[in-house]
């Protein structure tokens, strides 16, 4: 994971099937704590907000399934949306 507006990279321990939101909420390493500082997840992962808005590195974007229409609708409300914007609660690690 890379911090916004920085080249600093940090690592998070996670299990397959977790979302980025899950890592923030249940991760117990330093990387998860740093990630939680940047991803709020105010709606608890039900796509009712865009506080878990993240930018996915272009190298990884094609490895993710396409955003659903519901996710796209919520991303319309995200601050500074870009082509590589996604909701962290919808990114499932594999």
C-alpha positions as CSV (number, residue, x, y, z in Angstrom):
1,X,0.0,0.0,0.0
2,X,1.3,3.5,-0.8
3,X,0.3,6.6,1.1
4,X,-1.5,9.3,-0.7
5,X,0.8,12.0,-2.2
6,X,3.9,10.1,-1.1
7,X,6.2,7.4,-2.3
8,X,6.3,5.7,1.1
9,X,5.0,2.2,0.9
10,X,3.8,0.1,3.8
11,X,2.8,-3.5,4.1
12,X,-0.3,-5.0,5.7
13,X,-0.9,-8.5,6.7
14,X,-4.2,-9.8,5.4
15,X,-6.0,-13.0,4.6
16,X,-7.5,-14.0,1.2
17,X,-11.1,-12.9,1.1
18,X,-10.7,-9.9,3.2
19,X,-11.5,-6.4,1.9
20,X,-9.4,-3.4,2.5
21,X,-12.1,-2.3,5.0
22,X,-11.6,-5.6,6.8
23,X,-7.9,-5.1,7.0
24,X,-8.5,-1.7,8.6
25,X,-11.0,-3.0,11.1
26,X,-9.5,-6.4,12.0
27,X,-5.8,-6.1,11.1
28,X,-3.4,-6.2,14.0
29,X,-0.2,-5.1,12.4
30,X,1.4,-1.7,12.0
31,X,0.4,-1.5,8.3
32,X,-3.2,-2.1,9.1
33,X,-3.1,0.7,11.6
34,X,-1.6,3.1,9.1
35,X,-4.2,2.0,6.5
36,X,-7.0,2.7,9.0
37,X,-5.7,6.3,9.3
38,X,-6.5,6.8,5.6
39,X,-9.7,4.7,5.1
40,X,-12.6,5.7,7.3
41,X,-15.3,3.2,6.2
42,X,-18.1,5.2,7.9
43,X,-20.9,3.0,6.5
44,X,-19.4,-0.3,7.6
45,X,-18.9,-1.6,4.1
46,X,-22.5,-1.4,2.7
47,X,-21.6,1.1,0.0
48,X,-23.6,4.0,1.5
49,X,-20.7,6.4,1.5
50,X,-17.3,6.9,-0.2
51,X,-15.1,7.3,2.9
52,X,-13.1,4.2,1.9
53,X,-12.3,5.7,-1.6
54,X,-8.8,4.6,-2.7
55,X,-6.7,4.9,-5.9
56,X,-5.6,1.5,-7.2
57,X,-2.2,1.4,-8.9
58,X,-2.6,1.0,-12.6
59,X,-0.6,-2.3,-12.5
60,X,-3.3,-3.8,-10.2
61,X,-6.4,-2.3,-11.6
62,X,-6.8,-4.9,-14.4
63,X,-6.6,-7.7,-11.8
64,X,-9.7,-6.5,-10.0
65,X,-13.2,-7.3,-11.2
66,X,-15.0,-4.3,-12.7
67,X,-16.8,-2.0,-10.3
68,X,-20.5,-2.7,-10.0
69,X,-23.1,0.0,-11.0
70,X,-23.8,0.6,-7.3
71,X,-20.1,1.1,-6.6
72,X,-19.8,3.5,-9.6
73,X,-22.8,5.5,-8.3
74,X,-21.1,5.9,-4.9
75,X,-17.8,6.8,-6.5
76,X,-19.6,9.7,-8.2
77,X,-19.7,11.2,-4.7
78,X,-16.0,10.6,-3.9
79,X,-13.5,13.4,-3.5
80,X,-11.2,13.8,-6.5
81,X,-12.4,10.7,-8.3
82,X,-10.0,9.3,-10.9
83,X,-10.2,6.5,-13.5
84,X,-8.5,4.2,-11.0
85,X,-10.8,5.0,-8.1
86,X,-12.4,2.2,-6.2
87,X,-14.1,1.7,-2.8
88,X,-11.9,-0.2,-0.4
89,X,-14.9,-2.1,1.0
90,X,-15.4,-3.6,-2.4
91,X,-11.8,-4.7,-3.1
92,X,-11.6,-8.4,-2.1
93,X,-8.0,-9.7,-1.7
94,X,-7.1,-12.9,-3.4
